[in-house]
Amino acid sequence: MDNLTNPQRSDAFYKQFRDAVRQGEIEAADLPARFELPKEYRRRGAEGSYTRTVKDMVVNVTPAYKKWFDSVNETLATTTRRAATPKASLEAVESGAVDFAAMVEETRRKMAASYSKGQALGNARKAAKPKARRTTKK
């Protein structure tokens, strides 16, 4: 864990490590002790942070393990998050961060869909009702 490039991804590393041991890719054994992951978690709306404790394991450091560790460490070091799209606002439109033409097209599409839905609903309600059957005999 200490050799991880990004310690905030230690939880993902631990999950992949346990999976690799389960599948027989690497050799490791459980220990009775527990240890804290270096990742710091934060609760929404609360102050401070906390850490998680997980089962400690001892690993047999072989060339296969080193190869596995290097590949996992490399994948965890790369950021997987995409940049968030900017929220539609007057400032975003003026600065060019948001495509105004695309916003116009999206608005037209939504308005047309809403209008056609309302028309269909209105037409369904005004459809001719079948005549009531006679309940009395002549």
C-alpha positions as YAML, in Angstrom:
chain: A
units: angstrom
residues:
- id: 1
  name: MET
  ca: [0.00, 0.00, 0.00]
- id: 2
  name: ASP
  ca: [2.83, 2.39, 0.78]
- id: 3
  name: ASN
  ca: [4.12, 2.15, -2.80]
- id: 4
  name: LEU
  ca: [0.85, 3.29, -4.40]
- id: 5
  name: THR
  ca: [1.16, 6.38, -6.57]
- id: 6
  name: ASN
  ca: [-2.26, 7.65, -5.48]
- id: 7
  name: PRO
  ca: [-3.06, 6.71, -1.85]
- id: 8
  name: GLN
  ca: [-6.65, 7.95, -2.27]
- id: 9
  name: ARG
  ca: [-7.24, 4.92, -4.51]
- id: 10
  name: SER
  ca: [-6.13, 2.44, -1.83]
- id: 11
  name: ASP
  ca: [-9.69, 1.14, -1.43]
- id: 12
  name: ALA
  ca: [-9.86, 0.21, -5.12]
- id: 13
  name: PHE
  ca: [-6.40, -1.35, -4.89]
- id: 14
  name: TYR
  ca: [-7.48, -3.44, -1.89]
- id: 15
  name: LYS
  ca: [-10.56, -4.73, -3.75]
- id: 16
  name: GLN
  ca: [-8.47, -5.67, -6.81]
- id: 17
  name: PHE
  ca: [-5.85, -7.25, -4.54]
- id: 18
  name: ARG
  ca: [-8.47, -9.47, -2.85]
- id: 19
  name: ASP
  ca: [-9.90, -10.43, -6.25]
- id: 20
  name: ALA
  ca: [-6.44, -11.36, -7.56]
- id: 21
  name: VAL
  ca: [-5.78, -13.53, -4.50]
- id: 22
  name: ARG
  ca: [-9.19, -15.21, -4.88]
- id: 23
  name: GLN
  ca: [-8.51, -15.94, -8.56]
- id: 24
  name: GLY
  ca: [-5.01, -17.25, -7.88]
- id: 25
  name: GLU
  ca: [-3.12, -14.54, -9.77]
- id: 26
  name: ILE
  ca: [-1.00, -13.69, -6.71]
- id: 27
  name: GLU
  ca: [-0.22, -15.47, -3.45]
- id: 28
  name: ALA
  ca: [-1.28, -13.92, -0.14]
- id: 29
  name: ALA
  ca: [-2.62, -15.03, 3.23]
- id: 30
  name: ASP
  ca: [-4.91, -13.39, 5.79]
- id: 31
  name: LEU
  ca: [-3.53, -12.13, 9.08]
- id: 32
  name: PRO
  ca: [-5.68, -11.75, 12.21]
- id: 33
  name: ALA
  ca: [-4.87, -8.02, 12.48]
- id: 34
  name: ARG
  ca: [-6.52, -5.10, 10.71]
- id: 35
  name: PHE
  ca: [-4.98, -1.91, 9.34]
- id: 36
  name: GLU
  ca: [-6.20, 1.51, 8.21]
- id: 37
  name: LEU
  ca: [-6.36, 2.34, 4.53]
- id: 38
  name: PRO
  ca: [-4.48, 5.54, 3.68]
- id: 39
  name: LYS
  ca: [-7.57, 6.91, 1.92]
- id: 40
  name: GLU
  ca: [-9.43, 9.65, 3.77]
- id: 41
  name: TYR
  ca: [-13.23, 9.64, 3.49]
- id: 42
  name: ARG
  ca: [-15.51, 12.63, 4.08]
- id: 43
  name: ARG
  ca: [-19.17, 12.60, 5.02]
- id: 44
  name: ARG
  ca: [-21.40, 15.12, 3.30]
- id: 45
  name: GLY
  ca: [-22.37, 17.97, 5.55]
- id: 46
  name: ALA
  ca: [-20.02, 16.89, 8.33]
- id: 47
  name: GLU
  ca: [-16.68, 18.25, 9.44]
- id: 48
  name: GLY
  ca: [-13.48, 16.23, 9.35]
- id: 49
  name: SER
  ca: [-12.63, 12.94, 7.71]
- id: 50
  name: TYR
  ca: [-12.36, 9.28, 8.66]
- id: 51
  name: THR
  ca: [-10.54, 6.15, 7.49]
- id: 52
  name: ARG
  ca: [-11.58, 2.53, 7.02]
- id: 53
  name: THR
  ca: [-9.90, -0.52, 8.50]
- id: 54
  name: VAL
  ca: [-9.54, -3.73, 6.49]
- id: 55
  name: LYS
  ca: [-8.10, -7.19, 7.03]
- id: 56
  name: ASP
  ca: [-4.33, -7.29, 6.92]
- id: 57
  name: MET
  ca: [-2.69, -9.73, 4.50]
- id: 58
  name: VAL
  ca: [0.84, -10.89, 3.88]
- id: 59
  name: VAL
  ca: [1.87, -11.27, 0.25]
- id: 60
  name: ASN
  ca: [4.55, -13.37, -1.40]
- id: 61
  name: VAL
  ca: [6.54, -10.83, -3.45]
- id: 62
  name: THR
  ca: [7.31, -12.63, -6.70]
- id: 63
  name: PRO
  ca: [8.01, -11.30, -10.19]
- id: 64
  name: ALA
  ca: [4.37, -12.10, -11.03]
- id: 65
  name: TYR
  ca: [3.21, -9.98, -8.08]
- id: 66
  name: LYS
  ca: [5.49, -7.10, -9.07]
- id: 67
  name: LYS
  ca: [4.13, -7.19, -12.61]
- id: 68
  name: TRP
  ca: [0.54, -7.28, -11.29]
- id: 69
  name: PHE
  ca: [1.23, -4.44, -8.83]
- id: 70
  name: ASP
  ca: [2.81, -2.23, -11.51]
- id: 71
  name: SER
  ca: [-0.14, -2.70, -13.88]
- id: 72
  name: VAL
  ca: [-2.76, -2.06, -11.18]
- id: 73
  name: ASN
  ca: [-0.85, 0.94, -9.82]
- id: 74
  name: GLU
  ca: [-0.64, 2.42, -13.31]
- id: 75
  name: THR
  ca: [-4.38, 2.03, -13.94]
- id: 76
  name: LEU
  ca: [-5.25, 3.52, -10.54]
- id: 77
  name: ALA
  ca: [-2.86, 6.45, -11.01]
- id: 78
  name: THR
  ca: [-4.67, 7.67, -14.12]
- id: 79
  name: THR
  ca: [-7.70, 9.83, -13.48]
- id: 80
  name: THR
  ca: [-10.94, 8.23, -14.58]
- id: 81
  name: ARG
  ca: [-13.18, 11.23, -14.00]
- id: 82
  name: ARG
  ca: [-14.36, 13.24, -16.93]
- id: 83
  name: ALA
  ca: [-14.42, 16.99, -16.72]
- id: 84
  name: ALA
  ca: [-17.88, 18.10, -15.71]
- id: 85
  name: THR
  ca: [-19.86, 19.97, -18.31]
- id: 86
  name: PRO
  ca: [-20.44, 23.57, -17.26]
- id: 87
  name: LYS
  ca: [-23.91, 24.46, -16.02]
- id: 88
  name: ALA
  ca: [-26.04, 26.47, -18.38]
- id: 89
  name: SER
  ca: [-26.02, 30.06, -17.17]
- id: 90
  name: LEU
  ca: [-25.80, 33.51, -18.67]
- id: 91
  name: GLU
  ca: [-22.13, 33.76, -17.74]
- id: 92
  name: ALA
  ca: [-21.37, 30.37, -19.31]
- id: 93
  name: VAL
  ca: [-23.10, 31.38, -22.56]
- id: 94
  name: GLU
  ca: [-21.34, 34.76, -22.66]
- id: 95
  name: SER
  ca: [-17.93, 33.21, -22.04]
- id: 96
  name: GLY
  ca: [-18.51, 30.54, -24.69]
- id: 97
  name: ALA
  ca: [-18.19, 27.63, -22.24]
- id: 98
  name: VAL
  ca: [-21.62, 26.40, -23.34]
- id: 99
  name: ASP
  ca: [-22.71, 25.96, -26.97]
- id: 100
  name: PHE
  ca: [-25.66, 28.32, -27.37]
- id: 101
  name: ALA
  ca: [-26.85, 26.75, -30.64]
- id: 102
  name: ALA
  ca: [-27.00, 23.33, -28.98]
- id: 103
  name: MET
  ca: [-28.96, 24.81, -26.07]
- id: 104
  name: VAL
  ca: [-31.45, 26.38, -28.50]
- id: 105
  name: GLU
  ca: [-31.93, 23.09, -30.33]
- id: 106
  name: GLU
  ca: [-32.40, 21.19, -27.06]
- id: 107
  name: THR
  ca: [-34.97, 23.74, -25.87]
- id: 108
  name: ARG
  ca: [-36.89, 23.50, -29.16]
- id: 109
  name: ARG
  ca: [-36.87, 19.72, -28.99]
- id: 110
  name: LYS
  ca: [-38.19, 19.72, -25.40]
- id: 111
  name: MET
  ca: [-40.88, 22.27, -26.17]
- id: 112
  name: ALA
  ca: [-42.03, 20.37, -29.28]
- id: 113
  name: ALA
  ca: [-42.17, 17.11, -27.33]
- id: 114
  name: SER
  ca: [-44.17, 18.75, -24.55]
- id: 115
  name: TYR
  ca: [-46.56, 20.35, -27.04]
- id: 116
  name: SER
  ca: [-47.17, 17.12, -28.97]
- id: 117
  name: LYS
  ca: [-47.70, 15.23, -25.71]
- id: 118
  name: GLY
  ca: [-50.31, 17.78, -24.64]
- id: 119
  name: GLN
  ca: [-52.04, 17.63, -28.02]
- id: 120
  name: ALA
  ca: [-52.15, 13.84, -27.91]
- id: 121
  name: LEU
  ca: [-53.56, 13.91, -24.40]
- id: 122
  name: GLY
  ca: [-56.22, 16.46, -25.38]
- id: 123
  name: ASN
  ca: [-57.19, 14.50, -28.49]
- id: 124
  name: ALA
  ca: [-57.52, 11.31, -26.47]
- id: 125
  name: ARG
  ca: [-59.89, 13.03, -24.04]
- id: 126
  name: LYS
  ca: [-62.13, 14.54, -26.71]
- id: 127
  name: ALA
  ca: [-62.47, 11.32, -28.71]
- id: 128
  name: ALA
  ca: [-66.07, 10.26, -29.29]
- id: 129
  name: LYS
  ca: [-67.38, 8.02, -26.57]
- id: 130
  name: PRO
  ca: [-69.42, 5.00, -27.58]
- id: 131
  name: LYS
  ca: [-73.17, 5.40, -27.09]
- id: 132
  name: ALA
  ca: [-74.56, 3.92, -23.91]
- id: 133
  name: ARG
  ca: [-76.44, 0.68, -24.28]
- id: 134
  name: ARG
  ca: [-80.13, 0.72, -23.66]
- id: 135
  name: THR
  ca: [-81.11, -0.61, -20.29]
- id: 136
  name: THR
  ca: [-84.89, -0.47, -20.81]
- id: 137
  name: LYS
  ca: [-86.89, -2.56, -23.23]
- id: 138
  name: LYS
  ca: [-89.51, -1.19, -25.60]
...
